[in-house]
PDB file of C-alpha atoms in Angstrom:
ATOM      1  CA  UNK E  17       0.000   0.000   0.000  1.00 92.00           C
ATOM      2  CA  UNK E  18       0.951   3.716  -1.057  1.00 95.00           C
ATOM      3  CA  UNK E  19       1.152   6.442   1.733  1.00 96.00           C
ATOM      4  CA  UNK E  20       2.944   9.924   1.785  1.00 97.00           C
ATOM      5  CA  UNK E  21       5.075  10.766   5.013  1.00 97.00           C
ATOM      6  CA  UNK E  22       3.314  13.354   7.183  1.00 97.00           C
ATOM      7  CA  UNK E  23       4.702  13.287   9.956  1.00 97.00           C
ATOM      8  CA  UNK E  24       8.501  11.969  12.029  1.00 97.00           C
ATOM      9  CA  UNK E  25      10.102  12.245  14.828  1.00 97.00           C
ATOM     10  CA  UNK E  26      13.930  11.409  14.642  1.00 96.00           C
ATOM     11  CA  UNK E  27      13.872  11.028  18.391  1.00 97.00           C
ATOM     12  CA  UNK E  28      11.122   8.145  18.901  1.00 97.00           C
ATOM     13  CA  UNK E  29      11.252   7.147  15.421  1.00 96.00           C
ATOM     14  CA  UNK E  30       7.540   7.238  15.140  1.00 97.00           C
ATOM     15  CA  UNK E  31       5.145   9.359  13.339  1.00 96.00           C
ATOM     16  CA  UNK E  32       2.091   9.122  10.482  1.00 96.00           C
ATOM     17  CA  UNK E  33       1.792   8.539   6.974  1.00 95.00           C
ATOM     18  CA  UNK E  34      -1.419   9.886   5.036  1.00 95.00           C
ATOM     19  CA  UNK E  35      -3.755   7.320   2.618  1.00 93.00           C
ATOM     20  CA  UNK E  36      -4.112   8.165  -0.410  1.00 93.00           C
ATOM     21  CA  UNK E  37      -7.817   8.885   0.946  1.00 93.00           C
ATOM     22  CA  UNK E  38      -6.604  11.470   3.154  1.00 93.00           C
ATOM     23  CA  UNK E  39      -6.311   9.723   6.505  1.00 90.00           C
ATOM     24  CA  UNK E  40      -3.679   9.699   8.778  1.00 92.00           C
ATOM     25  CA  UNK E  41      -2.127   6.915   9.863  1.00 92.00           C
ATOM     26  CA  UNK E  42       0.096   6.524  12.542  1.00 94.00           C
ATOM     27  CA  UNK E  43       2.853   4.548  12.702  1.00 96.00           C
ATOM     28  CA  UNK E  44       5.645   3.342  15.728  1.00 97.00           C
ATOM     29  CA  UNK E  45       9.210   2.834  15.638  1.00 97.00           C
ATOM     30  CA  UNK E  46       9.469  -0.911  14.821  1.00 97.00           C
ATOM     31  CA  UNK E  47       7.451  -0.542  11.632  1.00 97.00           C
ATOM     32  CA  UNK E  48      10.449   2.560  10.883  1.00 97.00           C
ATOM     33  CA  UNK E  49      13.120   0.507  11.419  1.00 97.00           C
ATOM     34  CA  UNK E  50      11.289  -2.707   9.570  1.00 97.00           C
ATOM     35  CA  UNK E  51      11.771  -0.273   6.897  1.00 96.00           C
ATOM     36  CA  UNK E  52      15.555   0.279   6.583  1.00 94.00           C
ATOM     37  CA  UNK E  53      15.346   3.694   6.563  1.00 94.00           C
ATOM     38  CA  UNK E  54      17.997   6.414   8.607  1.00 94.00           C
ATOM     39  CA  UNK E  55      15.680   9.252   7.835  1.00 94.00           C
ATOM     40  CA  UNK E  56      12.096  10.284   6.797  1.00 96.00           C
ATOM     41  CA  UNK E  57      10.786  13.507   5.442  1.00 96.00           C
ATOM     42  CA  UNK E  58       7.054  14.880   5.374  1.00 96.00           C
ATOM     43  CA  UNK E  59       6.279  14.915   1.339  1.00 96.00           C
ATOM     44  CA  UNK E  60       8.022  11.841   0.365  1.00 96.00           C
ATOM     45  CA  UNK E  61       6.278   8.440  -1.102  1.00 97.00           C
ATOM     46  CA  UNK E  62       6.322   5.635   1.159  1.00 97.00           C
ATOM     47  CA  UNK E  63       5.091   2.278   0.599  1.00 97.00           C
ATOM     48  CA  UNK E  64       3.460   0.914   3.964  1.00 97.00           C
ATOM     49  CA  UNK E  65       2.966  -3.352   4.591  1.00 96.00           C
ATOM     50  CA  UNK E  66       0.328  -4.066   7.465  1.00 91.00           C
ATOM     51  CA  UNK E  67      -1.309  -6.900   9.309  1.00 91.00           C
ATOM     52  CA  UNK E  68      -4.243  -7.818  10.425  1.00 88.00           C
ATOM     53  CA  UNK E  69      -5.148  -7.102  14.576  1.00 83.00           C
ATOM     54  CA  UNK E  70      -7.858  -8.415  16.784  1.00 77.00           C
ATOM     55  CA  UNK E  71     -10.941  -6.786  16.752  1.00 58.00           C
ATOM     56  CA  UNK E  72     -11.130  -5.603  19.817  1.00 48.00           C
ATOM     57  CA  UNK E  73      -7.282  -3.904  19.734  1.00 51.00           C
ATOM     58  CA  UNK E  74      -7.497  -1.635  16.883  1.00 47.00           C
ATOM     59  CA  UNK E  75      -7.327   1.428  18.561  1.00 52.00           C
ATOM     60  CA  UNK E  76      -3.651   1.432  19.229  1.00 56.00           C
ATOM     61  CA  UNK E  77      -1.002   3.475  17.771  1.00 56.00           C
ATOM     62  CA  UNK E  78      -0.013   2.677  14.641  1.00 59.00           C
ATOM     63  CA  UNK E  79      -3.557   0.855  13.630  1.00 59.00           C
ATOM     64  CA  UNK E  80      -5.684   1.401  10.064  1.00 62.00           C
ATOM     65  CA  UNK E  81      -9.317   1.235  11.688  1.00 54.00           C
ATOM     66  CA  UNK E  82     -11.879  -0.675   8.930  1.00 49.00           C
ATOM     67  CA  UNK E  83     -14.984  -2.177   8.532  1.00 41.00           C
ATOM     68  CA  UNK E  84     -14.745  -3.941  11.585  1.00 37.00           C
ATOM     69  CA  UNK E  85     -11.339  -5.045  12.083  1.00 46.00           C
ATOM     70  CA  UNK E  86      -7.961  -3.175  12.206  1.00 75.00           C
ATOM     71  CA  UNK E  87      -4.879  -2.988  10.495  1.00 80.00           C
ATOM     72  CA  UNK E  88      -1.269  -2.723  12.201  1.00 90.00           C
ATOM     73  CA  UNK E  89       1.608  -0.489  10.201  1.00 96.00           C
ATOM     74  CA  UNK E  90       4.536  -3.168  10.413  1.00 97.00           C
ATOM     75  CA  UNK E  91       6.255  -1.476   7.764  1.00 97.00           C
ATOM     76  CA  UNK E  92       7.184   1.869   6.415  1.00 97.00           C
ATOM     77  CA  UNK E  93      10.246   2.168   3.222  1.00 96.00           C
ATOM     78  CA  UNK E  94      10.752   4.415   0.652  1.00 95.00           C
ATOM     79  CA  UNK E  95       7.822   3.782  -2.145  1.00 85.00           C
ATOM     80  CA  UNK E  96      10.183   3.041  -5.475  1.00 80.00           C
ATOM     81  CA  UNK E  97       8.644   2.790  -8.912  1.00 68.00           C
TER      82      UNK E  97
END
């Protein structure tokens, strides 16, 4: 999935991601370093991988909310074409 960087904090290396919808999205620090990355700026393309949570625990940081059951960032890298 597609996302653009909104926001990051160096310090916790955590911060949010918009959909392509609009929505922000945030995201913690083992999804950041899943990703590889040293540094992340607000603007840039990111491609996102998530899993699925229980029902119940989908409010948490770093959880896509849907339909019923939420979605976990575990992931966030630089989106390349």
């Amino acid at each position: 999935m597609q996302a653009t960087a909104y926001t990051y904090d160096p310090e916790s290396r955590s911060g949010q991601v918009l959909l392509d919808d609009g929505t922000p999205v945030p995201f913690d620090a083992a999804a950041f370093d899943a990703g590889g990355l040293r540094l992340l700026r607000p603007g840039q393309r990111v491609r996102i991988e998530t899993e699925e949570t229980e029902a119940g625990a989908g409010a948490g940081a770093g959880t896509v909310s849907g339909a019923g059951s939420g979605r976990r960032i575990t992931l966030v890298t630089l989106q390349t074409f």
